[in-house]
Amino acid sequence: MRLSRGWSLFLIAVGVWTWLIWPRFALAIWDDPRAWSTGVSGDGSPTSFLWVHALLIGASLAIGTTVGVLGVRGMLAARRKG
């Protein structure tokens, strides 16, 4: 299967967007009082709130990375085919 340049650029943009948004969301979750047993950021043990969000963030970054890599590979293949 060959991707058009337009779709390749779209996939690259989705990968970049993922890496711009999710790390910022991770910081917000880390600082959320619900993420820690004591209600203080980084103090006490992590709660299920933090673990669930960490899993979602990790999965989203993995999917975004995969999509971005596919876009780059599609772009390179389109360039080689000319």
PDB file of N, CA, C and O in Angstrom, residues 29-30 32-51:
ATOM      1  N   ILE A  29      -1.845  15.957  35.283  1.00  0.00           N
ATOM      2  CA  ILE A  29      -2.273  14.821  36.103  1.00  0.00           C
ATOM      3  C   ILE A  29      -1.339  14.662  37.292  1.00  0.00           C
ATOM      4  O   ILE A  29      -1.776  14.408  38.420  1.00  0.00           O
ATOM      5  N   TRP A  30      -0.052  14.806  37.085  1.00  0.00           N
ATOM      6  CA  TRP A  30       0.931  14.682  38.168  1.00  0.00           C
ATOM      7  C   TRP A  30       0.649  15.696  39.283  1.00  0.00           C
ATOM      8  O   TRP A  30       0.759  15.383  40.453  1.00  0.00           O
ATOM      9  N   ASP A  32      -2.244  17.037  39.971  1.00  0.00           N
ATOM     10  CA  ASP A  32      -3.618  16.932  40.461  1.00  0.00           C
ATOM     11  C   ASP A  32      -3.619  16.270  41.851  1.00  0.00           C
ATOM     12  O   ASP A  32      -2.987  15.238  42.046  1.00  0.00           O
ATOM     13  N   PRO A  33      -4.311  16.858  42.817  1.00  0.00           N
ATOM     14  CA  PRO A  33      -4.338  16.271  44.169  1.00  0.00           C
ATOM     15  C   PRO A  33      -4.931  14.859  44.206  1.00  0.00           C
ATOM     16  O   PRO A  33      -4.600  14.072  45.094  1.00  0.00           O
ATOM     17  N   ARG A  34      -5.782  14.530  43.246  1.00  0.00           N
ATOM     18  CA  ARG A  34      -6.380  13.186  43.218  1.00  0.00           C
ATOM     19  C   ARG A  34      -5.370  12.112  42.840  1.00  0.00           C
ATOM     20  O   ARG A  34      -5.628  10.920  43.015  1.00  0.00           O
ATOM     21  N   ALA A  35      -4.199  12.506  42.337  1.00  0.00           N
ATOM     22  CA  ALA A  35      -3.198  11.549  41.896  1.00  0.00           C
ATOM     23  C   ALA A  35      -2.375  10.981  43.051  1.00  0.00           C
ATOM     24  O   ALA A  35      -1.681   9.983  42.877  1.00  0.00           O
ATOM     25  N   TRP A  36      -2.455  11.596  44.214  1.00  0.00           N
ATOM     26  CA  TRP A  36      -1.613  11.204  45.349  1.00  0.00           C
ATOM     27  C   TRP A  36      -2.457  10.956  46.592  1.00  0.00           C
ATOM     28  O   TRP A  36      -3.421  11.667  46.839  1.00  0.00           O
ATOM     29  N   SER A  37      -2.058   9.976  47.383  1.00  0.00           N
ATOM     30  CA  SER A  37      -2.843   9.584  48.552  1.00  0.00           C
ATOM     31  C   SER A  37      -2.946  10.701  49.582  1.00  0.00           C
ATOM     32  O   SER A  37      -3.946  10.805  50.289  1.00  0.00           O
ATOM     33  N   THR A  38      -1.947  11.567  49.656  1.00  0.00           N
ATOM     34  CA  THR A  38      -1.986  12.663  50.627  1.00  0.00           C
ATOM     35  C   THR A  38      -2.636  13.922  50.055  1.00  0.00           C
ATOM     36  O   THR A  38      -2.875  14.873  50.790  1.00  0.00           O
ATOM     37  N   GLY A  39      -2.872  13.953  48.763  1.00  0.00           N
ATOM     38  CA  GLY A  39      -3.434  15.138  48.126  1.00  0.00           C
ATOM     39  C   GLY A  39      -2.397  16.187  47.781  1.00  0.00           C
ATOM     40  O   GLY A  39      -2.732  17.271  47.314  1.00  0.00           O
ATOM     41  N   VAL A  40      -1.108  15.873  48.015  1.00  0.00           N
ATOM     42  CA  VAL A  40      -0.016  16.800  47.704  1.00  0.00           C
ATOM     43  C   VAL A  40       0.806  16.197  46.564  1.00  0.00           C
ATOM     44  O   VAL A  40       1.199  15.027  46.625  1.00  0.00           O
ATOM     45  N   SER A  41       1.069  16.989  45.548  1.00  0.00           N
ATOM     46  CA  SER A  41       1.779  16.520  44.364  1.00  0.00           C
ATOM     47  C   SER A  41       3.121  15.887  44.719  1.00  0.00           C
ATOM     48  O   SER A  41       3.965  16.516  45.354  1.00  0.00           O
ATOM     49  N   GLY A  42       3.306  14.624  44.321  1.00  0.00           N
ATOM     50  CA  GLY A  42       4.561  13.921  44.541  1.00  0.00           C
ATOM     51  C   GLY A  42       4.733  13.368  45.934  1.00  0.00           C
ATOM     52  O   GLY A  42       5.752  12.745  46.224  1.00  0.00           O
ATOM     53  N   ASP A  43       3.766  13.555  46.799  1.00  0.00           N
ATOM     54  CA  ASP A  43       3.874  13.102  48.189  1.00  0.00           C
ATOM     55  C   ASP A  43       2.916  11.936  48.417  1.00  0.00           C
ATOM     56  O   ASP A  43       1.767  11.961  47.983  1.00  0.00           O
ATOM     57  N   GLY A  44       3.367  10.936  49.109  1.00  0.00           N
ATOM     58  CA  GLY A  44       2.531   9.776  49.368  1.00  0.00           C
ATOM     59  C   GLY A  44       2.592   8.801  48.210  1.00  0.00           C
ATOM     60  O   GLY A  44       3.437   8.891  47.327  1.00  0.00           O
ATOM     61  N   SER A  45       1.679   7.859  48.213  1.00  0.00           N
ATOM     62  CA  SER A  45       1.672   6.852  47.141  1.00  0.00           C
ATOM     63  C   SER A  45       0.720   7.271  46.028  1.00  0.00           C
ATOM     64  O   SER A  45      -0.269   7.957  46.259  1.00  0.00           O
ATOM     65  N   PRO A  46       1.036   6.847  44.799  1.00  0.00           N
ATOM     66  CA  PRO A  46       0.160   7.182  43.675  1.00  0.00           C
ATOM     67  C   PRO A  46      -1.175   6.449  43.797  1.00  0.00           C
ATOM     68  O   PRO A  46      -1.230   5.316  44.259  1.00  0.00           O
ATOM     69  N   THR A  47      -2.217   7.101  43.363  1.00  0.00           N
ATOM     70  CA  THR A  47      -3.549   6.514  43.407  1.00  0.00           C
ATOM     71  C   THR A  47      -3.881   5.871  42.061  1.00  0.00           C
ATOM     72  O   THR A  47      -3.145   6.026  41.079  1.00  0.00           O
ATOM     73  N   SER A  48      -5.005   5.192  42.021  1.00  0.00           N
ATOM     74  CA  SER A  48      -5.436   4.580  40.767  1.00  0.00           C
ATOM     75  C   SER A  48      -5.712   5.656  39.712  1.00  0.00           C
ATOM     76  O   SER A  48      -5.563   5.416  38.514  1.00  0.00           O
ATOM     77  N   PHE A  49      -6.104   6.848  40.145  1.00  0.00           N
ATOM     78  CA  PHE A  49      -6.300   7.979  39.228  1.00  0.00           C
ATOM     79  C   PHE A  49      -5.034   8.237  38.423  1.00  0.00           C
ATOM     80  O   PHE A  49      -5.071   8.398  37.194  1.00  0.00           O
ATOM     81  N   LEU A  50      -3.897   8.272  39.099  1.00  0.00           N
ATOM     82  CA  LEU A  50      -2.620   8.510  38.425  1.00  0.00           C
ATOM     83  C   LEU A  50      -2.259   7.337  37.517  1.00  0.00           C
ATOM     84  O   LEU A  50      -1.858   7.537  36.367  1.00  0.00           O
ATOM     85  N   TRP A  51      -2.415   6.112  38.000  1.00  0.00           N
ATOM     86  CA  TRP A  51      -2.037   4.935  37.216  1.00  0.00           C
ATOM     87  C   TRP A  51      -2.869   4.794  35.957  1.00  0.00           C
ATOM     88  O   TRP A  51      -2.338   4.462  34.889  1.00  0.00           O
TER      89      TRP A  51
END
